[in-house]
Structures are given as C-alpha cells and as structure tokens.
XYZ file of C-alpha atoms in Angstrom:
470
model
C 33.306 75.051 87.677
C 34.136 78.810 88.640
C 31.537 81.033 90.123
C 31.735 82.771 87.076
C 30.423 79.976 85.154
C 27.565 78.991 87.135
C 24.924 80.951 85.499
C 21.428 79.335 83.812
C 21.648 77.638 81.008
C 19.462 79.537 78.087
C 16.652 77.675 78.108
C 15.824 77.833 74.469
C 19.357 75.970 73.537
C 19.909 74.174 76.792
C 20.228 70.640 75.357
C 23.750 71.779 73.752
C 25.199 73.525 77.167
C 25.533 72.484 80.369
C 26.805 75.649 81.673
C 25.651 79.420 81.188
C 27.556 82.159 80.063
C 30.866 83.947 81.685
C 30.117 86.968 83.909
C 32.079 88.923 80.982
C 29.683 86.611 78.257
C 27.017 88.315 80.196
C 28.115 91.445 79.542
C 29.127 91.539 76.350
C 26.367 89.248 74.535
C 23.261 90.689 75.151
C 21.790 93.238 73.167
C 18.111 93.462 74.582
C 19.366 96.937 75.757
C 18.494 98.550 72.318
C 17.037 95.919 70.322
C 14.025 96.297 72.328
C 12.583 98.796 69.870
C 12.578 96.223 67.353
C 9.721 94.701 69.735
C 6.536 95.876 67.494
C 8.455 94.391 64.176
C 8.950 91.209 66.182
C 5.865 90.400 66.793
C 4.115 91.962 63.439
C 7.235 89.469 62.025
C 6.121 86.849 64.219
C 2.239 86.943 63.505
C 3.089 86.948 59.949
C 5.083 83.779 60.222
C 2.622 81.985 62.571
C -0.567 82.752 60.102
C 1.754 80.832 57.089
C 2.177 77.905 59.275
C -0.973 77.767 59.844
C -2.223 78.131 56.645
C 0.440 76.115 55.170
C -0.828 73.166 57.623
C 2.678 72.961 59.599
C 1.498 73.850 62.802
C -2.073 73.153 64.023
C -4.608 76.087 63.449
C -5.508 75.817 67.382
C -1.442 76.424 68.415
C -1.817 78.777 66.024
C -4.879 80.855 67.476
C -3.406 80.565 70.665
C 0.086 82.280 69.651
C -1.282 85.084 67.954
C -3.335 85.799 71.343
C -0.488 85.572 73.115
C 1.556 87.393 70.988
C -0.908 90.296 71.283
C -1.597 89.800 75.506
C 2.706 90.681 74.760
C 2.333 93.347 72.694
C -0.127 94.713 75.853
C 2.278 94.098 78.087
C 5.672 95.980 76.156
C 2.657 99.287 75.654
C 1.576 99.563 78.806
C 5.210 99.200 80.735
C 4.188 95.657 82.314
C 6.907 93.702 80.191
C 10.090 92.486 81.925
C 13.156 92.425 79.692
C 15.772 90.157 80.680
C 19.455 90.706 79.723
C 19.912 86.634 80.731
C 17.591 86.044 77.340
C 19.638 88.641 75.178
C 17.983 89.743 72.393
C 13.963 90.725 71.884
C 13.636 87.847 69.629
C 14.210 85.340 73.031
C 12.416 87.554 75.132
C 9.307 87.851 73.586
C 9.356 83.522 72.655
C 10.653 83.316 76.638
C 7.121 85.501 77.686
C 5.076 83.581 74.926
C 5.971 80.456 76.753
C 5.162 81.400 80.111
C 1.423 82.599 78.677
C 0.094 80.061 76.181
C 3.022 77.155 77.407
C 4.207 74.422 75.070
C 2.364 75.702 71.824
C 4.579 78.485 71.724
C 7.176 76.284 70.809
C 5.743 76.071 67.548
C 6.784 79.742 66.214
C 9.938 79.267 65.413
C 9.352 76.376 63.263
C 11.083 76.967 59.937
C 12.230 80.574 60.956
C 16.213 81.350 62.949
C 16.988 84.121 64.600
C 18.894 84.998 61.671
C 16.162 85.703 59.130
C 14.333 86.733 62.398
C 16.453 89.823 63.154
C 16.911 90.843 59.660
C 13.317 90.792 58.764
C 12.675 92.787 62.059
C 15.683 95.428 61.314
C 14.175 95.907 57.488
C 10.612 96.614 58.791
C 12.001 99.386 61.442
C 13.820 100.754 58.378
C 11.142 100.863 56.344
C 9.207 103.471 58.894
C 12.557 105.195 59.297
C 12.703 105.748 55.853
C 8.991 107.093 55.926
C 9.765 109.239 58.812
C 12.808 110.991 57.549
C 11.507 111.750 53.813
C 8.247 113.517 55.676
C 11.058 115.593 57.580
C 12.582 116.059 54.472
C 9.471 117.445 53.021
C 8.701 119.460 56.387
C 12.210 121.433 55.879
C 11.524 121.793 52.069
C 8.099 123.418 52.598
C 10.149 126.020 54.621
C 12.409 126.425 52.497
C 9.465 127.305 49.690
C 7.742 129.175 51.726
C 10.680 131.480 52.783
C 11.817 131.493 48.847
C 8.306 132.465 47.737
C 8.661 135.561 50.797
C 11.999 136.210 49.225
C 12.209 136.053 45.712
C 12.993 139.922 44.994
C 15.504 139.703 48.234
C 19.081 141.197 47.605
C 21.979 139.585 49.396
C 25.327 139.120 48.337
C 26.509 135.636 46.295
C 29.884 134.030 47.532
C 32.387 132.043 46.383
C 35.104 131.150 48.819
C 33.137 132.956 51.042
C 33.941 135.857 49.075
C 31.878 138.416 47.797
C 30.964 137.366 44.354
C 27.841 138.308 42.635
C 24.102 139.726 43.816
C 21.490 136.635 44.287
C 18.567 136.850 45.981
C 17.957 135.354 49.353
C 14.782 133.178 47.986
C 17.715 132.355 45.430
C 20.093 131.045 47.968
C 17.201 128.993 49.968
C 16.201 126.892 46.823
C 19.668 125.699 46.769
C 19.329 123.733 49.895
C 15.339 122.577 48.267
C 17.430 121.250 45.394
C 20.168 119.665 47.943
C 16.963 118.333 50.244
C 15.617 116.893 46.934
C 17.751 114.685 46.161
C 17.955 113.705 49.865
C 14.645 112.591 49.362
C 15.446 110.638 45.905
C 17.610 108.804 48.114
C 15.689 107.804 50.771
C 13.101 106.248 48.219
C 16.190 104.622 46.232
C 17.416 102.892 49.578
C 13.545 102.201 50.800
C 13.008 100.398 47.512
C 15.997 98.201 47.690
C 15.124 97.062 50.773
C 11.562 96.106 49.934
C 12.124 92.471 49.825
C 11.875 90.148 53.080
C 14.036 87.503 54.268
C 11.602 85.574 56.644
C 12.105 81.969 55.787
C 15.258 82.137 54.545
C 15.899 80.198 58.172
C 19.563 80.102 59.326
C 20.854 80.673 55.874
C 20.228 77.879 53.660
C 16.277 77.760 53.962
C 13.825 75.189 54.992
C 12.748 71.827 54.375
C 8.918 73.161 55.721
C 6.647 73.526 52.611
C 6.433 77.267 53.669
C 4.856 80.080 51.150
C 7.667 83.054 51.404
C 5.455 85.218 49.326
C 2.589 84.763 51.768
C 4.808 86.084 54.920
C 6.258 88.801 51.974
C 2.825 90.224 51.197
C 1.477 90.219 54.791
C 4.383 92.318 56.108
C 3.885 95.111 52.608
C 7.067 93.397 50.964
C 7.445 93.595 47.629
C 8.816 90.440 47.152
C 10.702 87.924 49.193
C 14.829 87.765 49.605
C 15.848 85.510 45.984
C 18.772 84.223 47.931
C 18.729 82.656 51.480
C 22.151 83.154 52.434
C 22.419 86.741 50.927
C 18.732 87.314 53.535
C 20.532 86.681 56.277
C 24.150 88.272 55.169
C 22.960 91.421 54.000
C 23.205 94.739 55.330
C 23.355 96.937 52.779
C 19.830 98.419 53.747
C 21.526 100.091 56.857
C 24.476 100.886 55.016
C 22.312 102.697 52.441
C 19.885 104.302 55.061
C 23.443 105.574 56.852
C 24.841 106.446 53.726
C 21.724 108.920 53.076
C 21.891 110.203 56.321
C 25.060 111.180 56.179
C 24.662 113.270 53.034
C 21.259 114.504 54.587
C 23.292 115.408 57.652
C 26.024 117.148 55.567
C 23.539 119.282 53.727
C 22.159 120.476 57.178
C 25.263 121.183 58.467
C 26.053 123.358 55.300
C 22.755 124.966 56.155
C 23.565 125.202 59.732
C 26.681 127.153 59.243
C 25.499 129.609 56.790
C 22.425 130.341 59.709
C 25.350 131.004 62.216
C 26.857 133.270 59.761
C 24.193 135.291 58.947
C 22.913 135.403 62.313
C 26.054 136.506 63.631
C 26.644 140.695 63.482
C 29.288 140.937 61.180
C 26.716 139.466 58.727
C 23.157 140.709 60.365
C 20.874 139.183 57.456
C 18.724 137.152 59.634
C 17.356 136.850 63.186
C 17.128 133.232 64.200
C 13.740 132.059 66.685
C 14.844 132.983 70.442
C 13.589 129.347 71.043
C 16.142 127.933 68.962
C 18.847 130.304 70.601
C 20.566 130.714 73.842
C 22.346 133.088 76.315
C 25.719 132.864 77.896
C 26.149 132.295 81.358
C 28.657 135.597 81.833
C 28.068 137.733 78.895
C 24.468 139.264 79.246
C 24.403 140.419 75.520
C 24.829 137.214 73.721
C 22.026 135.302 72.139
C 23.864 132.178 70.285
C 22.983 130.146 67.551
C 22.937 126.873 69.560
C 20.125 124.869 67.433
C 22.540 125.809 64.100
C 25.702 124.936 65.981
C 24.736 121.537 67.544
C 22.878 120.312 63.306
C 26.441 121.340 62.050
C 28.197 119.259 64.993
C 26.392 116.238 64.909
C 26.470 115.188 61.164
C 30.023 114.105 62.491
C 27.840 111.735 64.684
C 25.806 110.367 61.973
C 28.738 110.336 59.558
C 30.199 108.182 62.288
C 27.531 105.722 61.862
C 28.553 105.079 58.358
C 32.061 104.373 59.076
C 31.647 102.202 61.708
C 28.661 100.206 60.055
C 31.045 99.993 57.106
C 33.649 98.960 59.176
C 31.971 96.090 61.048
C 30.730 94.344 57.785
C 33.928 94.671 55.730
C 35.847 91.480 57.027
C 32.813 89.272 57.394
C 32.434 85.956 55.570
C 28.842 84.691 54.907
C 26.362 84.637 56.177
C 26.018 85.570 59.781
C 28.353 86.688 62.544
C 27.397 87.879 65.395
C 29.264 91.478 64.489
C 25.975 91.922 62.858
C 24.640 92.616 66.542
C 26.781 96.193 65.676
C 24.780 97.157 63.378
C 21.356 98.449 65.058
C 23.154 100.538 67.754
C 24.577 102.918 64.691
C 21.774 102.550 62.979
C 19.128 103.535 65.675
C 21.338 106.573 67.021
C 21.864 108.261 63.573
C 17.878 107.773 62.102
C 16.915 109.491 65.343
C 19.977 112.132 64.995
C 19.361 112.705 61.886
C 15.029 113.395 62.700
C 16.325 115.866 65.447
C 18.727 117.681 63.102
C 15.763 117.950 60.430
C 13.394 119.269 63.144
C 15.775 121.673 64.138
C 16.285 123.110 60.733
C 12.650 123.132 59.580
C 11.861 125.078 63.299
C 14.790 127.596 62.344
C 14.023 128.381 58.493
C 10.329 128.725 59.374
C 10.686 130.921 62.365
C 13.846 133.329 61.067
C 13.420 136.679 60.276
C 15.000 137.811 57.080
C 17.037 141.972 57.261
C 16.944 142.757 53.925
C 18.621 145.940 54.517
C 21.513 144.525 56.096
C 21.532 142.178 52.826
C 21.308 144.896 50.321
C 23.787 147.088 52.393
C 26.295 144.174 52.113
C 25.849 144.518 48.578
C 28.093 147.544 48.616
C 31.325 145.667 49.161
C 33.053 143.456 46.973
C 32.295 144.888 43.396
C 29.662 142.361 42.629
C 28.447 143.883 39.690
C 31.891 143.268 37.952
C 31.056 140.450 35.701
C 27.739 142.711 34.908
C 29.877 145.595 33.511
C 32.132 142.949 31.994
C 29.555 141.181 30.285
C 27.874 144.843 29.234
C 31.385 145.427 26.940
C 30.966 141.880 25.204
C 26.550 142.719 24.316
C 27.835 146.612 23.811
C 31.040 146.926 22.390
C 31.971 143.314 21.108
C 34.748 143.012 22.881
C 35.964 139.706 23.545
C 35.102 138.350 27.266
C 39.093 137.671 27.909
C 39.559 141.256 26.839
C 36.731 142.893 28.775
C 37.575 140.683 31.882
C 40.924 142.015 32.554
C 39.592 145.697 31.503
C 36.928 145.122 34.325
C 39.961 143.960 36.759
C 41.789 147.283 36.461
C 38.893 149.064 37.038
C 38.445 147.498 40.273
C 42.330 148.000 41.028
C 41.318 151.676 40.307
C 38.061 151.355 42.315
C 39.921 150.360 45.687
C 42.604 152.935 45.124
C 40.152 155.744 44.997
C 37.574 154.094 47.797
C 34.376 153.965 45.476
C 32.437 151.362 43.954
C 32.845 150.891 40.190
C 29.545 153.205 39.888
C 32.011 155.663 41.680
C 34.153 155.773 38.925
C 34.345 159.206 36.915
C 33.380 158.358 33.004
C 36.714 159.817 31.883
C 38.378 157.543 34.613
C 36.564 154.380 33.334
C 37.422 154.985 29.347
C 41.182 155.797 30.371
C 40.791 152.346 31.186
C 38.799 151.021 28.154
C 37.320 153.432 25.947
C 34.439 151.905 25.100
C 32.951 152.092 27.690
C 29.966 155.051 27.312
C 27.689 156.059 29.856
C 24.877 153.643 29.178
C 27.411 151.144 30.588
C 26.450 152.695 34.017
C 22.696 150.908 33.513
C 24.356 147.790 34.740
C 26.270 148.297 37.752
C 22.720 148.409 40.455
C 22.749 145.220 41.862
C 18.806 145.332 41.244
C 19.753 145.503 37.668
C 22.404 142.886 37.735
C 19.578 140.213 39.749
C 17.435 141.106 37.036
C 19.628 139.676 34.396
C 19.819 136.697 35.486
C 16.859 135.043 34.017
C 18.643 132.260 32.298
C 17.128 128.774 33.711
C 17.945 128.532 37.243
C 18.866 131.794 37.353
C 18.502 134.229 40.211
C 16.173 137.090 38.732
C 13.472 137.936 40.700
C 10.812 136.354 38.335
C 12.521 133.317 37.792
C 13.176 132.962 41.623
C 9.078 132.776 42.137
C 8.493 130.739 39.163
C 11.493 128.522 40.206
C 9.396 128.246 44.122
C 6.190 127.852 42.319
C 8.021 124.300 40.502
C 9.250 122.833 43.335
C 6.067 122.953 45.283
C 4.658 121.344 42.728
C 7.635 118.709 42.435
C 8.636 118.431 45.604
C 5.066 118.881 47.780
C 2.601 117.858 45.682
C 0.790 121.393 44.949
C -0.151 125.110 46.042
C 0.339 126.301 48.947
C-alpha cells in the first residue's frame, strides 16, 4: 500500500473499505469547505427527521431525546466558533453525525435511519434557498421603494428619452426610474415563481428509491414549512431545478442592475451631468486629483457576468447526468452560494445609490435642447391639425430638421415662412407644441410620461409593489 493510500478509513462506511482515500481523493472530495453554511438546515433537517422516528415508533423516544440535545449542544458549538470541521469527514452532513457521536455515543446512530445523504443534502440545499429567496425579494423591494420614492421626487423632471442612445423624445426622470420598478417587478414575480416550486421536501425519499421504514413524509414536510413532500423519490434526490431557477432569476435580476448601473455611470459622468452619485459609493484615482468615479455602478454592471456565470455552469454540470445522483451535484452549492450573495451585494449597492443620488434637473432640461425631441410632437400636431396623413407629416417633419441643422436652430428656431415652404400647413399655433414641457404633457396615454400620470403611475406601484403609502 502507497503512503498515499494509508489514510483512515471513514468511519461511517468503514465496513466496505479497508483503505482511505488518495492524497488527490482528499483533495478533491470534500466539500465541508462551503457546505458548512448548510449547517443550521442540517440540523433543523435533522431534528425534523429524528421527531418522525420517534413519533413513528422507529427509533426509541429516549435515543430520540438524547439526539435532539445533542443536536442542539452542536448547534452551540458551530454559533459560538467551538466546532471543528474536518475535511477527512467531507461534507456537513458527516460532520455534524461524526460530533453527534462523540456527544450522546451509539444513539446517534439512529438518525440516519431511513434518511441518505442524498435526500439529506437536497432537503438542506432547498431550505437555504428558501431564505435566499426571502432575502433577495426584500432587496428587491428595498431598491423598488427607491426607485418610488425618487419617481414620486421626480415626476415633473425633464430629461431627454433615448433610443440607441440617441436623443429621442422628452420623458421625465421619475418616468425613466419606474422603468427599472416595472423591470424589479417582475424580478420579484420570479423569485416567488421559483420559491413556490421548490416548496416541496425530499426528506425520506432515502437514496432514491425510498424506504421500507413506516415513515410519515408529510410529518417531516410540515415541520420544516413545506408545502408538501417530493411525489417522486428518485426525481427528490435528482432534481436541481430549484438552483437552476434561483440562478436563472438572478441572472435576469443581475442584468437589470447592470442596465441600471450603466445608465448611473452615464449620467454621472460630465458629458451627461444629470445626477451626482453618494461620495460613499464613489472613489478617487490614485494620480488624477479631480476624479470621483462611479465604482459602486461599475463593479453591479461587472459582476452580473459573475452571476450569469453561475447559470451556465450550474446548467452545465447537470446536463449529462443520468438519475438520480452523481456526485457532480457537489457543483452545484459553490455557484449557487457565490451568486445569491453577489446578487444581495449588487441590490444593496443599487438601493444605497438611487436613494442617496442627487438629481440636476437643469443639466436634464438643458440636454433637452439637442436632438429635436419634439419632432414627433410637431409631427403628430399636422395629423390632430391639418389631417395630414402620419407618413406624410413624418417626412415633412424630417426636412424640417434637415433645415433645422443647416441653419443651427431648433425646430422652434425655424422662421414661419421657412417652416410652410416646407409644408404649408403648418400655422403658427403649430409652435404650441414644440416646448418639451408641452410635449411631456401630452403624454398622458396609460403608461405615459406626463407629469400627472408619472405621480399617479408612483402612487400604483407603491400600492402594488410595497403594500401602501409612504
């Protein structure tokens, strides 16, 4: 036998080896180095299971007292930093059992009667998904209360609308933030489709094909808030498509932000000038005294590659994998983990930035100037006014731009004379339309960006979104 090779046997499958693991084995099987967070849903799982077997008179009520103290003196222990975790035992599952041992002795034996690893882990992973789930819609909500509240500040704000981030038409700035409420919304929708799905629980499902224990699965569902239990014990222990849904919202989440993210370091930036971002959320350079960067926007926009990452590689792991388990699965809660808590960060970030920024309306409204964005307005004045067919009036309004950036004026620049040499029916009254203010204001359609829609529009989604008033 190599040197290699001369490790302890595990002791909770000893009577099958006679040798321990490889010094690579060692390396590359354990994954107590990040599973360890599951250790709360372990033992909540764990209690759960024990109570059942109690109460299902499988294991004696007195092992059973004495495992749910022990299970709590472990619980102590992990809290208050007094738990050893050893790599030799792998996973949390084997590490809290291992511990269990050494404190109540043979009794603890008894847990895993009628319960694997298998339905173990995945029972574990869908209770720590659960609270994810919980944690990011309340983020969620944080950023859309922002949002609102900046909307509700904004509603009669001026700034310039683009399309291919060119100027377009005049919104207003609470306009333009009720977007990403609308985008954060459906985030949200998400996260409660995906948290519903996985309400059912696989404990007892066993190694995949169940358990010849007269256990109560519903029992062990309802004591850990489960709707139901798993119908299926193979699919219990196969499936994944909790984290893949979780991931799947994040990444959209994460994509939103970034969108959000880049339109902050736009705006913040001078050529733009229509916000101040927090100095907290900002930073200097290290040679350029005069710089204050948008580091909080730039670093939301980069990682949603990160948690987009996540996806793909979950997706990636689980494609080519036969029922029920492999231990590929073992790939899943590194992903997982890292792009939940990326994704919190990246929410925190952007609730911390909409609520502190400062909006420059001036610098909006003075932006307003360039790009003829009350083109469609006059355009749309010749169809109410003068009939004209929109085709027609469209590529009237398009020479009078032509004419517009020949002479250096804005289309309210235009000589009355010059316009009807154009299109003659155009009158005077046609000149009503081309204020932004005035073009904003017409807007009122449903959804629209007029001023009064904009607060009403707020004024709804508190009241969908948040539950009320302000």
């Amino acid at each position: 036998m190599s040197e290699d090779t001369k490790k302890t046997v595990n002791p909770l499958w000893g009577g099958r080896f006679v040798a321990g693991p490889s010094a690579v084995m060692a390396r590359i099987n354990p994954s107590i180095g990040f599973d360890r967070r599951l250790w709360a849903e372990d033992i909540e799982g764990s209690k759960a299971h024990c109570a059942m077997l109690v109460a299902q008179g499988i294991i004696p009520a007195s092992d059973g007292k004495a495992i749910l103290e022990g299970l709590d003196r472990v619980a102590a222990e992990i809290t208050e930093g007094r738990f050893t975790f050893r790599d030799d035992l792998e996973d949390i599952h084997m590490n809290i059992e291992a511990r269990l041992a050494e404190l109540i002795g043979v009794a603890a034996g008894r847990l895993h009667t009628a319960r694997s690893r298998n339905d173990q882990v995945a029972t574990d992973l869908r209770l720590w998904t659960r609270a994810a789930c919980e944690r990011i819609d309340a983020e969620l909500a944080g950023l859309q209360a922002a949002l609102i509240d900046q909307a509700e500040r904004h509603a009669g704000t001026v700034m310039p609308g683009f399309t291919h981030l060119q100027p377009a038409q005049p919104v207003t700035f609470g306009h333009h933030l009720l977007a990403y409420v609308e985008m954060v919304g459906r985030d949200r929708g998400r996260v409660a489709d995906a948290c519903r799905r996985l309400d059912e629980c696989p404990l007892g499902a066993a190694a995949l094909a169940g358990t010849s224990f007269p256990i109560d699965r519903a029992a062990t569902a309802r004591a850990l808030g489960f709707a139901r239990p798993c119908a299926n014990s193979m699919d219990a222990v196969a499936d994944r498509d909790f984290v893949v849904e979780v991931l799947a919202t994040a990444a959209l989440a994460a994509t939103h932000l970034s969108r959000l993210a880049e339109e902050l370091v736009l705006w913040a930036s001078p050529a733009y000038g229509f916000v101040t971002l927090p100095e907290a959320l900002t930073s200097g350079s290290s040679m350029m005294p005069q710089k204050r960067n948008p580091d909080a926007a730039e670093l939301v926009r980069g990682k949603a590659g990160r948690v987009s990452g996540a996806l793909i590689a979950t997706l990636t792991v689980l494609k080519g994998l036969a029922l029920t388990y492999g231990k590929d699965m073992q790939e899943d809660k590194e992903p997982l983990f890292d792009a939940v808590e990326t994704l919190l960060l990246c929410l925190a970030a952007s609730r911390e930035m909409i609520a502190g920024l400062e909006a420059r309306p001036a610098a909006m409204r003075a932006a307003c100037a360039a790009g003829y964005l009350t083109a469609t307005d006059l355009a749309d004045w010749l169809v109410r006014a003068a009939g004209l067919p929109f085709r027609q009036a469209h590529h009237a309004v398009g020479r009078l731009v032509r004419l517009a950036e020949a002479e250096g004026v804005g289309l309210d620049g235009l000589s009355l004379s010059a316009m009807q040499a154009v299109e003659p029916a155009i009158t005077e009254a046609a000149r009503a339309v081309l204020t932004v203010e005035a073009s904003v204001a017409s807007r009122s359609s449903l959804g629209g960006t007029a001023p009064a829609r904009v607060a009403e529009a707020a004024r709804a989604a508190r009241a969908r979104y948040l539950g009320g008033g302000a």
